[in-house]
PDB file of C-alpha atoms in Angstrom:
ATOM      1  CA  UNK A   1      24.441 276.310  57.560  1.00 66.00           C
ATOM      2  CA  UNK A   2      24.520 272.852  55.999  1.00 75.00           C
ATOM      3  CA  UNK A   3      25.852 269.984  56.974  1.00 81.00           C
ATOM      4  CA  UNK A   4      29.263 267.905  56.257  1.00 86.00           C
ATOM      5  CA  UNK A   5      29.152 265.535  53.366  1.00 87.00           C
ATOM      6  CA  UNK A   6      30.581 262.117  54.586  1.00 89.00           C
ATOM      7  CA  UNK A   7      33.027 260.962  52.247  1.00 91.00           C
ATOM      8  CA  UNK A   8      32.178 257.585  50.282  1.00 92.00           C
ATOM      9  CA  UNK A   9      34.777 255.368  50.582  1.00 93.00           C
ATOM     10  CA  UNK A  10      34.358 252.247  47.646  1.00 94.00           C
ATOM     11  CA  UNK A  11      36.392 248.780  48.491  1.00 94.00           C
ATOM     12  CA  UNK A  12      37.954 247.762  45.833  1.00 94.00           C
ATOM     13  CA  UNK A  13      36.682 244.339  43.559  1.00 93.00           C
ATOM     14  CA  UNK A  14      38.685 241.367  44.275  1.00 91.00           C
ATOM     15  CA  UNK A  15      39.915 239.556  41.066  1.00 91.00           C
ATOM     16  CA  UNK A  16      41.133 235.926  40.436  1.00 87.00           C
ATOM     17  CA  UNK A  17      44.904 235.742  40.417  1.00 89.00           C
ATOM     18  CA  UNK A  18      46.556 235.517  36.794  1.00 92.00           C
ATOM     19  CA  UNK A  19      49.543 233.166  37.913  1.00 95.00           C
ATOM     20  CA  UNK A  20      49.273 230.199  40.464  1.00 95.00           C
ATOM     21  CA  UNK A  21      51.554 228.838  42.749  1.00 95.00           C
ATOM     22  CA  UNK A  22      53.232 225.205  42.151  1.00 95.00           C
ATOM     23  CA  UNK A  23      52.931 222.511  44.288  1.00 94.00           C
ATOM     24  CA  UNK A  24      56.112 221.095  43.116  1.00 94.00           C
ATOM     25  CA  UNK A  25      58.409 224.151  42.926  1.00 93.00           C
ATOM     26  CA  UNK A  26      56.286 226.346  44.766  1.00 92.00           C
ATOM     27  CA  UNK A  27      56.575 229.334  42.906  1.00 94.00           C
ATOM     28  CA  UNK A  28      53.699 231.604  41.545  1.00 94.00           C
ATOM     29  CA  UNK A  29      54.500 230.738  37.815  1.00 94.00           C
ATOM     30  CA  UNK A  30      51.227 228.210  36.767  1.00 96.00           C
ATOM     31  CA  UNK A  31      49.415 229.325  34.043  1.00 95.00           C
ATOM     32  CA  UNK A  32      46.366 228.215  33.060  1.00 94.00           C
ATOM     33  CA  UNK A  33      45.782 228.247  28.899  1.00 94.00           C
ATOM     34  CA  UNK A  34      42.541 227.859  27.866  1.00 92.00           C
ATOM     35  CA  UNK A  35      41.835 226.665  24.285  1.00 91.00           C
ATOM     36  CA  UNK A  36      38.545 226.632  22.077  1.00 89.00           C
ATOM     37  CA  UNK A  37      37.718 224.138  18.820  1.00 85.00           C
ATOM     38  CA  UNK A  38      35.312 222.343  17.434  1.00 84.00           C
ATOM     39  CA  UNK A  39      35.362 219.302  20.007  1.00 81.00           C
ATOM     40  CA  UNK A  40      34.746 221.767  22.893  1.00 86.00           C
ATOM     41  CA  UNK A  41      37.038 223.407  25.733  1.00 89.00           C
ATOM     42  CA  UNK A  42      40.952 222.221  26.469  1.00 92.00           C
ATOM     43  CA  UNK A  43      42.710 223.795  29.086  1.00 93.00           C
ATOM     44  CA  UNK A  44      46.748 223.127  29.234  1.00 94.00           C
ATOM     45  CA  UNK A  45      48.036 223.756  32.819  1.00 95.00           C
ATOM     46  CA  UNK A  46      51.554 224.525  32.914  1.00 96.00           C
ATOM     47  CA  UNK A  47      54.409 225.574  35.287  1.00 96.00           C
ATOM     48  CA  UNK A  48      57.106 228.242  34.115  1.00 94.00           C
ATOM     49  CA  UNK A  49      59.263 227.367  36.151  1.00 92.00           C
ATOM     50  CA  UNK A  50      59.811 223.570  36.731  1.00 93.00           C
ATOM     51  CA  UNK A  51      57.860 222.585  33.786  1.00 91.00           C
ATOM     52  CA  UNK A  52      55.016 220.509  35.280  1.00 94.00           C
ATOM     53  CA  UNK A  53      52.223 220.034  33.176  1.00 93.00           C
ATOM     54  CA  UNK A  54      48.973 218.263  32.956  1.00 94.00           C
ATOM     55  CA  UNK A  55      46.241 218.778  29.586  1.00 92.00           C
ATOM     56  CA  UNK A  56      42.400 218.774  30.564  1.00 89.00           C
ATOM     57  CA  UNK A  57      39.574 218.611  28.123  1.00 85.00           C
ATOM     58  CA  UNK A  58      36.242 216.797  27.542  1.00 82.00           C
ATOM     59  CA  UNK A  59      33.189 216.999  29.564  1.00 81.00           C
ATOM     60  CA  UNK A  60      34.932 217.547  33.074  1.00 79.00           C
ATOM     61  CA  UNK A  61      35.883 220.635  32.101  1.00 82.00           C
ATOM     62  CA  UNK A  62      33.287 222.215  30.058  1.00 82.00           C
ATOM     63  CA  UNK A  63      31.704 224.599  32.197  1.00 86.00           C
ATOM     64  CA  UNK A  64      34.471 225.261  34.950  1.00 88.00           C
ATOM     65  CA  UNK A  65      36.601 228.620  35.393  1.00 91.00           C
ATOM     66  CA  UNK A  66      40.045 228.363  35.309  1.00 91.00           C
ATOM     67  CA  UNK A  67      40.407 228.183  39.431  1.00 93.00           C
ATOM     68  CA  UNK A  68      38.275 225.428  39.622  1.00 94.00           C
ATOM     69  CA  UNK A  69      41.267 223.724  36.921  1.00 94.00           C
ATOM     70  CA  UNK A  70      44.053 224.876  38.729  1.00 95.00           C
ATOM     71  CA  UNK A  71      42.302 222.847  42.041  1.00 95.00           C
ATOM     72  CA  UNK A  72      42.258 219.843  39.458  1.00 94.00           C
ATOM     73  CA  UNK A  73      45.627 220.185  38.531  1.00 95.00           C
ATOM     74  CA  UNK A  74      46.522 220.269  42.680  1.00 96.00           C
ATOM     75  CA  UNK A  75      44.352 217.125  43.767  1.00 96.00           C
ATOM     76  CA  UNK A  76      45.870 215.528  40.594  1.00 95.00           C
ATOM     77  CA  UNK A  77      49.726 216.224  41.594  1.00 96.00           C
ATOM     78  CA  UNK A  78      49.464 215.197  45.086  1.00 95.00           C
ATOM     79  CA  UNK A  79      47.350 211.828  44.350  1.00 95.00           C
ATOM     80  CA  UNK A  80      50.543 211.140  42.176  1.00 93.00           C
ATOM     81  CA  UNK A  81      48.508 211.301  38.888  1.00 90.00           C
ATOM     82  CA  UNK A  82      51.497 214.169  37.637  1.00 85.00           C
ATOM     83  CA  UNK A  83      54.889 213.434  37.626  1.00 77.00           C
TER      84      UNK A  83
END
Protein backbone atom coordinates (compact mmCIF):
# COMPACT_ATOMS: atom_id res chain seq x y z
CA UNK A 1 0.00 0.00 0.00
CA UNK A 2 1.16 3.50 -0.91
CA UNK A 3 0.28 6.50 0.17
CA UNK A 4 -2.22 9.47 -1.02
CA UNK A 5 -0.75 12.01 -3.34
CA UNK A 6 -1.66 15.54 -1.96
CA UNK A 7 -3.00 17.53 -4.61
CA UNK A 8 -0.88 20.75 -5.68
CA UNK A 9 -2.89 23.53 -5.68
CA UNK A 10 -0.95 26.71 -7.83
CA UNK A 11 -2.30 30.49 -6.94
CA UNK A 12 -2.76 32.15 -9.70
CA UNK A 13 -0.15 35.33 -10.95
CA UNK A 14 -1.55 38.63 -10.27
CA UNK A 15 -1.36 41.03 -13.32
CA UNK A 16 -1.49 44.89 -13.61
CA UNK A 17 -4.95 46.06 -14.56
CA UNK A 18 -5.39 47.09 -18.39
CA UNK A 19 -7.97 50.02 -17.68
CA UNK A 20 -7.79 52.53 -14.67
CA UNK A 21 -10.27 54.20 -12.85
CA UNK A 22 -10.84 58.19 -13.22
CA UNK A 23 -10.57 60.47 -10.65
CA UNK A 24 -12.87 62.79 -12.33
CA UNK A 25 -15.64 60.48 -13.62
CA UNK A 26 -14.69 57.63 -11.71
CA UNK A 27 -15.09 55.03 -14.06
CA UNK A 28 -12.53 52.24 -15.01
CA UNK A 29 -12.00 53.66 -18.62
CA UNK A 30 -8.09 55.33 -18.35
CA UNK A 31 -5.86 54.06 -20.67
CA UNK A 32 -2.49 54.42 -20.64
CA UNK A 33 -0.75 54.67 -24.45
CA UNK A 34 2.65 54.29 -24.54
CA UNK A 35 4.62 55.62 -27.56
CA UNK A 36 8.32 55.01 -28.82
CA UNK A 37 10.60 57.52 -31.28
CA UNK A 38 13.64 58.75 -31.68
CA UNK A 39 13.53 61.41 -28.72
CA UNK A 40 12.71 58.59 -26.24
CA UNK A 41 9.39 57.33 -24.40
CA UNK A 42 5.80 59.42 -24.50
CA UNK A 43 3.05 58.11 -22.73
CA UNK A 44 -0.59 59.80 -23.50
CA UNK A 45 -2.97 59.17 -20.53
CA UNK A 46 -6.45 59.35 -21.46
CA UNK A 47 -10.03 58.85 -20.11
CA UNK A 48 -12.79 57.12 -22.38
CA UNK A 49 -15.20 58.32 -20.84
CA UNK A 50 -15.02 62.05 -19.77
CA UNK A 51 -12.13 62.78 -21.91
CA UNK A 52 -9.45 63.87 -19.40
CA UNK A 53 -6.14 63.80 -20.61
CA UNK A 54 -2.65 64.67 -19.69
CA UNK A 55 0.75 63.80 -22.29
CA UNK A 56 4.04 62.69 -20.38
CA UNK A 57 7.42 62.35 -21.95
CA UNK A 58 11.09 63.27 -21.34
CA UNK A 59 13.30 62.07 -18.68
CA UNK A 60 10.54 61.64 -15.87
CA UNK A 61 9.24 59.03 -17.57
CA UNK A 62 11.89 57.04 -19.13
CA UNK A 63 12.21 54.12 -17.10
CA UNK A 64 8.69 53.93 -15.30
CA UNK A 65 5.83 51.22 -16.00
CA UNK A 66 2.70 52.39 -16.91
CA UNK A 67 1.21 52.23 -13.05
CA UNK A 68 3.76 54.29 -11.85
CA UNK A 69 2.14 56.99 -14.89
CA UNK A 70 -1.23 56.44 -14.08
CA UNK A 71 -0.11 57.58 -10.13
CA UNK A 72 1.36 60.72 -12.06
CA UNK A 73 -1.59 61.37 -13.86
CA UNK A 74 -3.64 61.10 -10.16
CA UNK A 75 -1.23 63.43 -8.03
CA UNK A 76 -1.36 65.69 -11.16
CA UNK A 77 -5.40 65.94 -11.31
CA UNK A 78 -5.93 66.49 -7.74
CA UNK A 79 -3.00 69.24 -7.33
CA UNK A 80 -5.18 70.97 -10.09
CA UNK A 81 -2.37 70.61 -12.73
CA UNK A 82 -5.44 68.78 -15.17
CA UNK A 83 -8.42 70.38 -15.92
Amino acid sequence: MGRRRRRVIRKPHRTLPRFFKCPRCGSDSVRIIKKEDENGINYTVVCGQCGLRMEAGGESVQHKEPIDVYNMFVDAFYRGDIK
